[in-house]
Amino acid sequence: MRMTSVLRKGVLPESFKRQWNNIVQRRVDAYNDYLQTNFPKIYELQKALTTGVKQILIEGKEYGGAVYQARILRKPWEDLSYRQIYLRNQYPRELWKLGPVLAIMALPFSTFALLPIIYFFPKYFLTHHFWTDAQKKAFAASQITSRLRAVPHLALDLHARLPLIKDPNNRDACASLLSKLKEGRLIHERDILDAQDEFQRGVFRYDKLSVDHQTSLAKLNHIFSLNATYTARNIGLADSYLEKHPDFQLSNQEVRDAVLTRCLYPFADQERLRDFLDVWTSTSTLIKVPL
């Protein structure tokens, strides 16, 4: 009698809840064991989907917290953490890419409908949250190769503008920089700093470049042309944070994410990647390019 009245009130005893949860968990575990034994590929795909969704939700919560601090509490983005600055640049792009998948996930029994997408088109419809380690390496190499195809066109276009530079010292510095870029030689910090005047105030300034050049530059940075200024500012904020906090240590994954954003293959030796990032950030913070 008491049990009936309690159920009518919509209040379940804790012991009943625990038993019910245990039953459901056993059923789920049995289902996963069945898949893993009889359909291991489907099991791995489903596991990747579940793990990826969890990571997206966690990052979404972090991104929401960063936006709240910046827009509601009026906290400058420069004062936020490195992680929050990174998510400001990356999370909206990843969410946009995942749009079709998230739309399908809202439908009942959508897991199996997503398996073909995960299996056949992970590069185009999913983000790194859903990829295997092998896929991350393959897709990173493919992305870098595709982005670097824009370099010859950019170098030729800038080279054609050299005669427009009035200062002979600036012209020689830019010619030397472009020559090294064209020949694939190592470009040093000094080379960039010597040529920075023309990128700040001269003929190489971003808003003086042709639309075609800006499009190729966006391709090099793996972004849309309309987002070029926004992305450049976010990278500048991240560089500034790292330079201001020399004791801050990036995790290995954060280092890989950072160098991939800056167009370097992220699965090389970690020490080499960290050295590259140190040189990049120290150079970046010395250059104040108006955008």
Tab-separated table of C-alpha atoms in Angstrom, residues 84-224:
chain	number	residue	atom	x	y	z
A	84	GLN	CA	39.962	29.394	-23.859
A	85	ILE	CA	41.774	31.369	-26.560
A	86	TYR	CA	42.366	28.153	-28.520
A	87	LEU	CA	38.694	27.157	-28.287
A	88	ARG	CA	37.618	30.625	-29.392
A	89	ASN	CA	39.385	30.012	-32.702
A	90	GLN	CA	38.775	26.302	-33.153
A	91	TYR	CA	35.455	25.281	-31.597
A	92	PRO	CA	33.046	27.275	-33.848
A	93	ARG	CA	34.782	25.891	-36.954
A	94	GLU	CA	34.514	22.319	-35.669
A	95	LEU	CA	30.880	22.802	-34.698
A	96	TRP	CA	30.094	24.108	-38.185
A	97	LYS	CA	31.787	21.080	-39.762
A	98	LEU	CA	29.855	18.703	-37.498
A	99	GLY	CA	26.506	20.336	-38.277
A	100	PRO	CA	25.106	17.556	-40.551
A	101	VAL	CA	26.227	14.831	-38.128
A	102	LEU	CA	24.694	16.592	-35.117
A	103	ALA	CA	21.447	17.015	-37.067
A	104	ILE	CA	21.300	13.270	-37.748
A	105	MET	CA	22.105	12.476	-34.112
A	106	ALA	CA	18.958	14.321	-33.046
A	107	LEU	CA	16.891	11.624	-34.796
A	108	PRO	CA	15.812	8.410	-33.003
A	109	PHE	CA	18.042	5.363	-33.545
A	110	SER	CA	20.553	7.499	-35.405
A	111	THR	CA	23.698	5.651	-34.296
A	112	PHE	CA	23.602	3.071	-37.079
A	113	ALA	CA	22.757	5.749	-39.646
A	114	LEU	CA	26.000	7.509	-38.743
A	115	LEU	CA	28.222	4.443	-39.043
A	116	PRO	CA	28.638	4.737	-42.857
A	117	ILE	CA	29.618	8.406	-42.446
A	118	ILE	CA	32.172	7.537	-39.786
A	119	TYR	CA	33.555	4.693	-41.884
A	120	PHE	CA	33.640	6.228	-45.370
A	121	PHE	CA	33.835	10.022	-44.843
A	122	PRO	CA	35.511	10.776	-41.492
A	123	LYS	CA	37.792	13.432	-42.984
A	124	TYR	CA	34.949	15.508	-44.421
A	125	PHE	CA	32.117	15.187	-41.918
A	126	LEU	CA	33.897	14.572	-38.607
A	127	THR	CA	36.542	16.328	-36.532
A	128	HIS	CA	39.652	15.036	-34.781
A	129	HIS	CA	37.517	14.054	-31.766
A	130	PHE	CA	36.243	11.052	-33.756
A	131	TRP	CA	39.431	10.035	-35.559
A	132	THR	CA	41.820	7.214	-34.762
A	133	ASP	CA	45.526	7.987	-34.258
A	134	ALA	CA	46.288	6.650	-37.738
A	135	GLN	CA	43.596	8.869	-39.261
A	136	LYS	CA	44.894	11.934	-37.408
A	137	LYS	CA	48.375	11.424	-38.860
A	138	ALA	CA	47.114	10.742	-42.398
A	139	PHE	CA	44.686	13.682	-42.416
A	140	ALA	CA	47.289	16.065	-40.952
A	141	ALA	CA	49.796	15.108	-43.673
A	142	SER	CA	47.118	15.541	-46.352
A	143	GLN	CA	46.091	18.921	-44.951
A	144	ILE	CA	49.661	20.258	-44.835
A	145	THR	CA	50.342	19.098	-48.401
A	146	SER	CA	47.171	20.780	-49.641
A	147	ARG	CA	47.893	24.020	-47.784
A	148	LEU	CA	51.475	24.284	-49.024
A	149	ARG	CA	50.306	24.193	-52.649
A	150	ALA	CA	49.332	27.845	-52.154
A	151	VAL	CA	52.928	28.916	-51.358
A	152	PRO	CA	54.321	29.164	-54.948
A	153	HIS	CA	51.432	31.388	-56.039
A	154	LEU	CA	51.812	33.608	-52.966
A	155	ALA	CA	55.562	33.923	-53.473
A	156	LEU	CA	55.217	34.807	-57.174
A	157	ASP	CA	52.534	37.381	-56.455
A	158	LEU	CA	54.623	39.061	-53.759
A	159	HIS	CA	57.707	38.924	-55.977
A	160	ALA	CA	55.817	40.782	-58.709
A	161	ARG	CA	55.148	43.581	-56.210
A	162	LEU	CA	58.817	44.057	-55.273
A	163	PRO	CA	59.363	46.946	-57.759
A	164	LEU	CA	56.658	48.886	-55.905
A	165	ILE	CA	58.806	49.029	-52.756
A	166	LYS	CA	60.521	52.415	-52.628
A	167	ASP	CA	63.004	51.835	-49.813
A	168	PRO	CA	65.988	49.848	-51.239
A	169	ASN	CA	66.796	48.235	-47.885
A	170	ASN	CA	63.223	46.998	-47.489
A	171	ARG	CA	63.215	45.819	-51.103
A	172	ASP	CA	66.408	43.815	-50.609
A	173	ALA	CA	65.121	42.300	-47.353
A	174	CYS	CA	61.831	41.235	-48.973
A	175	ALA	CA	63.633	39.882	-52.045
A	176	SER	CA	65.896	37.785	-49.835
A	177	LEU	CA	62.932	36.473	-47.843
A	178	LEU	CA	60.977	35.542	-50.962
A	179	SER	CA	64.025	33.915	-52.533
A	180	LYS	CA	64.431	31.621	-49.529
A	181	LEU	CA	60.707	30.867	-49.550
A	182	LYS	CA	60.760	30.004	-53.254
A	183	GLU	CA	63.809	27.756	-52.925
A	184	GLY	CA	62.524	26.037	-49.790
A	185	ARG	CA	65.439	27.244	-47.664
A	186	LEU	CA	65.214	27.809	-43.932
A	187	ILE	CA	63.793	31.224	-43.005
A	188	HIS	CA	65.212	32.708	-39.807
A	189	GLU	CA	63.659	35.096	-37.331
A	190	ARG	CA	65.938	37.894	-38.570
A	191	ASP	CA	64.708	37.461	-42.162
A	192	ILE	CA	61.120	38.087	-41.070
A	193	LEU	CA	61.932	41.037	-38.836
A	194	ASP	CA	64.020	42.719	-41.561
A	195	ALA	CA	61.077	42.535	-43.981
A	196	GLN	CA	58.300	43.385	-41.546
A	197	ASP	CA	57.957	47.068	-42.507
A	198	GLU	CA	56.439	46.233	-45.887
A	199	PHE	CA	53.961	43.837	-44.254
A	200	GLN	CA	53.030	46.438	-41.645
A	201	ARG	CA	52.756	49.618	-43.685
A	202	GLY	CA	53.927	48.882	-47.231
A	203	VAL	CA	52.817	47.128	-50.381
A	204	PHE	CA	52.530	43.724	-48.668
A	205	ARG	CA	49.987	44.947	-46.141
A	206	TYR	CA	46.974	42.601	-46.090
A	207	ASP	CA	44.346	45.128	-47.153
A	208	LYS	CA	46.504	46.119	-50.160
A	209	LEU	CA	46.704	42.592	-51.526
A	210	SER	CA	44.476	41.328	-54.327
A	211	VAL	CA	41.396	39.212	-53.606
A	212	ASP	CA	43.084	36.292	-55.372
A	213	HIS	CA	46.104	36.628	-53.091
A	214	GLN	CA	43.919	36.809	-49.992
A	215	THR	CA	42.107	33.648	-51.112
A	216	SER	CA	45.403	31.770	-51.512
A	217	LEU	CA	46.536	33.054	-48.125
A	218	ALA	CA	43.321	31.741	-46.574
A	219	LYS	CA	43.935	28.363	-48.223
A	220	LEU	CA	47.433	28.280	-46.764
A	221	ASN	CA	45.937	28.829	-43.315
A	222	HIS	CA	43.084	26.345	-43.883
A	223	ILE	CA	40.369	28.964	-43.341
A	224	PHE	CA	37.820	31.005	-45.287
